[in-house]
Amino acid sequence: MEKNIPPRPGEKIFIWFLLLFSTLTLIYSFTLPHENLSSPGTFPVLIGAVLIVSALSILWKNRKLYREDTLKKQIAKIGEFALPRQVVIFTIILILYIVLIDPLHFIFSSYLFLAGSFILLKGTGPIRALLIAAAVLGGIYLVFQYVFKVILW
C-alpha cells in the first residue's frame, strides 16, 4: 500500500522545470547526427525521451496532490525551504570573494573568505578561524610556490 506523502514546497515547479529541460534536451538531440545506434545523437534522444516520460509519469501520479497547491502558493512556500538564510548569506560571501579576488589578490581575499566561512558556518570561533585560515593559506602558498612554481603575489 502506497502512502500519500505531501509534496514539498516547489516540488511541482521543479517537475515542470524538468519536463521543460527534458523537452529541450530531446529537441536539441535531434540536431545531432543519429543515423544508426552508435551515432552521437542516439543516446541523447533516448535520454530526452526517458526524462520526458519520467516527468510526465510523476505529474500524472501526483496530479491530485499537486492540484491543491496553486503556483502562487508554491512560490510563497519555496523561499525558506529551498533557500534558507544561511545559504543566501554564503552565496553572498562567495560572490564577494569572486568580486574581491582581483582587487585584493588571491591570498588576502582567500584569507577573508576562509575565515568568514568558518565563522558563518560555525566551524570554530573567530580567533581559531583566523588561525586555521592562515595555516591553510600558508600550506597553499608553499605548494603553489615551490611545487607548482606558480607566483601568487
PDB file of C-alpha atoms in Angstrom:
ATOM      1  CA  MET A   1       0.000   0.000   0.000  1.00  0.00           C
ATOM      2  CA  GLU A   2       1.381   3.397  -1.047  1.00  0.00           C
ATOM      3  CA  LYS A   3       1.370   6.297   1.410  1.00  0.00           C
ATOM      4  CA  ASN A   4       0.385   9.766   0.292  1.00  0.00           C
ATOM      5  CA  ILE A   5       3.321  11.941   1.276  1.00  0.00           C
ATOM      6  CA  PRO A   6       2.517  15.639   0.977  1.00  0.00           C
ATOM      7  CA  PRO A   7       4.577  17.353  -1.717  1.00  0.00           C
ATOM      8  CA  ARG A   8       7.468  19.506  -0.604  1.00  0.00           C
ATOM      9  CA  PRO A   9       7.435  23.207  -1.410  1.00  0.00           C
ATOM     10  CA  GLY A  10       8.486  23.791  -5.006  1.00  0.00           C
ATOM     11  CA  GLU A  11       8.203  20.117  -5.993  1.00  0.00           C
ATOM     12  CA  LYS A  12       5.517  20.782  -8.603  1.00  0.00           C
ATOM     13  CA  ILE A  13       7.513  23.686 -10.080  1.00  0.00           C
ATOM     14  CA  PHE A  14      10.657  21.545 -10.163  1.00  0.00           C
ATOM     15  CA  ILE A  15       8.901  18.699 -12.012  1.00  0.00           C
ATOM     16  CA  TRP A  16       7.549  21.150 -14.593  1.00  0.00           C
ATOM     17  CA  PHE A  17      11.065  22.573 -14.970  1.00  0.00           C
ATOM     18  CA  LEU A  18      12.401  19.035 -15.501  1.00  0.00           C
ATOM     19  CA  LEU A  19       9.751  18.457 -18.156  1.00  0.00           C
ATOM     20  CA  LEU A  20      10.804  21.651 -19.943  1.00  0.00           C
ATOM     21  CA  PHE A  21      14.503  20.720 -19.655  1.00  0.00           C
ATOM     22  CA  SER A  22      13.761  17.204 -20.935  1.00  0.00           C
ATOM     23  CA  THR A  23      11.854  18.567 -23.912  1.00  0.00           C
ATOM     24  CA  LEU A  24      14.680  20.948 -24.782  1.00  0.00           C
ATOM     25  CA  THR A  25      17.155  18.066 -24.436  1.00  0.00           C
ATOM     26  CA  LEU A  26      15.124  15.956 -26.842  1.00  0.00           C
ATOM     27  CA  ILE A  27      14.768  18.822 -29.338  1.00  0.00           C
ATOM     28  CA  TYR A  28      18.486  19.604 -29.209  1.00  0.00           C
ATOM     29  CA  SER A  29      19.424  15.943 -29.511  1.00  0.00           C
ATOM     30  CA  PHE A  30      17.678  15.777 -32.888  1.00  0.00           C
ATOM     31  CA  THR A  31      20.227  18.301 -34.213  1.00  0.00           C
ATOM     32  CA  LEU A  32      22.992  15.768 -33.550  1.00  0.00           C
ATOM     33  CA  PRO A  33      23.742  13.021 -36.085  1.00  0.00           C
ATOM     34  CA  HIS A  34      21.800   9.819 -35.385  1.00  0.00           C
ATOM     35  CA  GLU A  35      21.954   7.617 -38.475  1.00  0.00           C
ATOM     36  CA  ASN A  36      22.462   4.404 -36.501  1.00  0.00           C
ATOM     37  CA  LEU A  37      22.605   3.191 -32.889  1.00  0.00           C
ATOM     38  CA  SER A  38      26.262   4.146 -32.442  1.00  0.00           C
ATOM     39  CA  SER A  39      25.778   7.741 -33.663  1.00  0.00           C
ATOM     40  CA  PRO A  40      26.451  10.622 -31.240  1.00  0.00           C
ATOM     41  CA  GLY A  41      22.795  11.729 -31.212  1.00  0.00           C
ATOM     42  CA  THR A  42      21.221   8.385 -30.383  1.00  0.00           C
ATOM     43  CA  PHE A  43      21.914   8.376 -26.651  1.00  0.00           C
ATOM     44  CA  PRO A  44      20.718  11.981 -26.071  1.00  0.00           C
ATOM     45  CA  VAL A  45      17.470  11.192 -27.940  1.00  0.00           C
ATOM     46  CA  LEU A  46      16.942   8.164 -25.717  1.00  0.00           C
ATOM     47  CA  ILE A  47      17.759  10.109 -22.531  1.00  0.00           C
ATOM     48  CA  GLY A  48      15.484  13.012 -23.529  1.00  0.00           C
ATOM     49  CA  ALA A  49      12.606  10.603 -24.169  1.00  0.00           C
ATOM     50  CA  VAL A  50      13.139   8.786 -20.853  1.00  0.00           C
ATOM     51  CA  LEU A  51      13.278  12.104 -18.991  1.00  0.00           C
ATOM     52  CA  ILE A  52      10.033  13.291 -20.588  1.00  0.00           C
ATOM     53  CA  VAL A  53       8.239  10.029 -19.811  1.00  0.00           C
ATOM     54  CA  SER A  54       9.530  10.122 -16.209  1.00  0.00           C
ATOM     55  CA  ALA A  55       8.445  13.726 -15.607  1.00  0.00           C
ATOM     56  CA  LEU A  56       5.014  13.109 -17.133  1.00  0.00           C
ATOM     57  CA  SER A  57       4.634   9.959 -15.042  1.00  0.00           C
ATOM     58  CA  ILE A  58       5.409  11.848 -11.818  1.00  0.00           C
ATOM     59  CA  LEU A  59       2.999  14.630 -12.742  1.00  0.00           C
ATOM     60  CA  TRP A  60       0.264  12.120 -13.578  1.00  0.00           C
ATOM     61  CA  LYS A  61       0.710  10.002 -10.434  1.00  0.00           C
ATOM     62  CA  ASN A  62       0.688  13.051  -8.168  1.00  0.00           C
ATOM     63  CA  ARG A  63      -1.939  15.105 -10.011  1.00  0.00           C
ATOM     64  CA  LYS A  64      -4.356  15.064  -7.048  1.00  0.00           C
ATOM     65  CA  LEU A  65      -1.675  16.227  -4.613  1.00  0.00           C
ATOM     66  CA  TYR A  66      -0.397  18.896  -6.986  1.00  0.00           C
ATOM     67  CA  ARG A  67      -3.901  20.186  -7.729  1.00  0.00           C
ATOM     68  CA  GLU A  68      -4.217  21.534  -4.169  1.00  0.00           C
ATOM     69  CA  ASP A  69      -1.196  23.840  -4.443  1.00  0.00           C
ATOM     70  CA  THR A  70      -1.507  26.716  -6.862  1.00  0.00           C
ATOM     71  CA  LEU A  71       1.574  28.268  -8.414  1.00  0.00           C
ATOM     72  CA  LYS A  72       1.235  31.271  -6.099  1.00  0.00           C
ATOM     73  CA  LYS A  73       1.186  29.021  -3.002  1.00  0.00           C
ATOM     74  CA  GLN A  74       4.175  27.040  -4.280  1.00  0.00           C
ATOM     75  CA  ILE A  75       6.250  30.177  -4.854  1.00  0.00           C
ATOM     76  CA  ALA A  76       5.329  31.539  -1.420  1.00  0.00           C
ATOM     77  CA  LYS A  77       6.443  28.330   0.334  1.00  0.00           C
ATOM     78  CA  ILE A  78       9.578  27.634  -1.688  1.00  0.00           C
ATOM     79  CA  GLY A  79      11.725  30.531  -0.453  1.00  0.00           C
ATOM     80  CA  GLU A  80      12.592  29.368   3.039  1.00  0.00           C
ATOM     81  CA  PHE A  81      12.545  25.683   2.083  1.00  0.00           C
ATOM     82  CA  ALA A  82      14.872  25.893  -0.921  1.00  0.00           C
ATOM     83  CA  LEU A  83      16.948  28.885   0.109  1.00  0.00           C
ATOM     84  CA  PRO A  84      17.487  29.030   3.846  1.00  0.00           C
ATOM     85  CA  ARG A  85      19.016  32.234   5.186  1.00  0.00           C
ATOM     86  CA  GLN A  86      22.429  30.619   5.694  1.00  0.00           C
ATOM     87  CA  VAL A  87      22.585  29.541   2.029  1.00  0.00           C
ATOM     88  CA  VAL A  88      21.720  33.062   0.865  1.00  0.00           C
ATOM     89  CA  ILE A  89      24.388  34.587   3.139  1.00  0.00           C
ATOM     90  CA  PHE A  90      27.018  32.084   1.996  1.00  0.00           C
ATOM     91  CA  THR A  91      26.123  32.795  -1.643  1.00  0.00           C
ATOM     92  CA  ILE A  92      26.689  36.496  -0.989  1.00  0.00           C
ATOM     93  CA  ILE A  93      30.065  35.660   0.603  1.00  0.00           C
ATOM     94  CA  LEU A  94      31.022  33.617  -2.487  1.00  0.00           C
ATOM     95  CA  ILE A  95      30.039  36.467  -4.802  1.00  0.00           C
ATOM     96  CA  LEU A  96      32.055  38.919  -2.686  1.00  0.00           C
ATOM     97  CA  TYR A  97      35.042  36.566  -2.846  1.00  0.00           C
ATOM     98  CA  ILE A  98      34.817  36.408  -6.635  1.00  0.00           C
ATOM     99  CA  VAL A  99      34.466  40.193  -6.921  1.00  0.00           C
ATOM    100  CA  LEU A 100      37.281  40.937  -4.440  1.00  0.00           C
ATOM    101  CA  ILE A 101      39.813  38.398  -5.711  1.00  0.00           C
ATOM    102  CA  ASP A 102      41.111  40.785  -8.381  1.00  0.00           C
ATOM    103  CA  PRO A 103      41.485  43.995  -6.359  1.00  0.00           C
ATOM    104  CA  LEU A 104      42.637  42.290  -3.115  1.00  0.00           C
ATOM    105  CA  HIS A 105      44.567  39.481  -4.845  1.00  0.00           C
ATOM    106  CA  PHE A 106      44.326  35.777  -4.146  1.00  0.00           C
ATOM    107  CA  ILE A 107      45.970  35.479  -0.729  1.00  0.00           C
ATOM    108  CA  PHE A 108      44.139  38.259   1.134  1.00  0.00           C
ATOM    109  CA  SER A 109      40.704  37.645  -0.448  1.00  0.00           C
ATOM    110  CA  SER A 110      41.046  33.888   0.146  1.00  0.00           C
ATOM    111  CA  TYR A 111      42.013  34.548   3.760  1.00  0.00           C
ATOM    112  CA  LEU A 112      38.905  36.672   4.292  1.00  0.00           C
ATOM    113  CA  PHE A 113      36.744  34.086   2.523  1.00  0.00           C
ATOM    114  CA  LEU A 114      38.051  31.145   4.547  1.00  0.00           C
ATOM    115  CA  ALA A 115      37.892  32.895   7.910  1.00  0.00           C
ATOM    116  CA  GLY A 116      34.439  34.299   7.162  1.00  0.00           C
ATOM    117  CA  SER A 117      33.191  30.898   6.023  1.00  0.00           C
ATOM    118  CA  PHE A 118      34.463  29.179   9.168  1.00  0.00           C
ATOM    119  CA  ILE A 119      32.764  31.775  11.347  1.00  0.00           C
ATOM    120  CA  LEU A 120      29.487  31.774   9.370  1.00  0.00           C
ATOM    121  CA  LEU A 121      29.205  28.003   9.262  1.00  0.00           C
ATOM    122  CA  LYS A 122      30.100  27.881  12.959  1.00  0.00           C
ATOM    123  CA  GLY A 123      33.045  25.603  12.330  1.00  0.00           C
ATOM    124  CA  THR A 124      35.009  27.396  15.002  1.00  0.00           C
ATOM    125  CA  GLY A 125      35.343  30.658  16.927  1.00  0.00           C
ATOM    126  CA  PRO A 126      36.711  33.869  15.375  1.00  0.00           C
ATOM    127  CA  ILE A 127      40.284  33.600  16.710  1.00  0.00           C
ATOM    128  CA  ARG A 128      40.644  29.964  15.748  1.00  0.00           C
ATOM    129  CA  ALA A 129      39.057  30.666  12.322  1.00  0.00           C
ATOM    130  CA  LEU A 130      41.706  33.326  11.655  1.00  0.00           C
ATOM    131  CA  LEU A 131      44.498  30.927  12.652  1.00  0.00           C
ATOM    132  CA  ILE A 132      43.149  27.998  10.605  1.00  0.00           C
ATOM    133  CA  ALA A 133      42.653  30.239   7.548  1.00  0.00           C
ATOM    134  CA  ALA A 134      46.258  31.460   7.891  1.00  0.00           C
ATOM    135  CA  ALA A 135      47.573  27.887   8.188  1.00  0.00           C
ATOM    136  CA  VAL A 136      45.554  26.681   5.174  1.00  0.00           C
ATOM    137  CA  LEU A 137      46.707  29.593   3.038  1.00  0.00           C
ATOM    138  CA  GLY A 138      50.282  29.080   4.194  1.00  0.00           C
ATOM    139  CA  GLY A 139      50.071  25.491   3.001  1.00  0.00           C
ATOM    140  CA  ILE A 140      48.504  26.532  -0.308  1.00  0.00           C
ATOM    141  CA  TYR A 141      51.214  29.161  -0.775  1.00  0.00           C
ATOM    142  CA  LEU A 142      54.002  26.649  -0.169  1.00  0.00           C
ATOM    143  CA  VAL A 143      52.538  24.053  -2.527  1.00  0.00           C
ATOM    144  CA  PHE A 144      51.920  26.514  -5.354  1.00  0.00           C
ATOM    145  CA  GLN A 145      55.148  28.455  -4.868  1.00  0.00           C
ATOM    146  CA  TYR A 146      57.573  25.546  -4.525  1.00  0.00           C
ATOM    147  CA  VAL A 147      55.873  22.508  -6.038  1.00  0.00           C
ATOM    148  CA  PHE A 148      53.963  24.039  -8.967  1.00  0.00           C
ATOM    149  CA  LYS A 149      56.261  27.079  -9.354  1.00  0.00           C
ATOM    150  CA  VAL A 150      53.303  29.499  -9.524  1.00  0.00           C
ATOM    151  CA  ILE A 151      53.831  33.008  -8.227  1.00  0.00           C
ATOM    152  CA  LEU A 152      50.813  34.079  -6.149  1.00  0.00           C
ATOM    153  CA  TRP A 153      51.829  37.675  -5.464  1.00  0.00           C
TER     154      TRP A 153
END
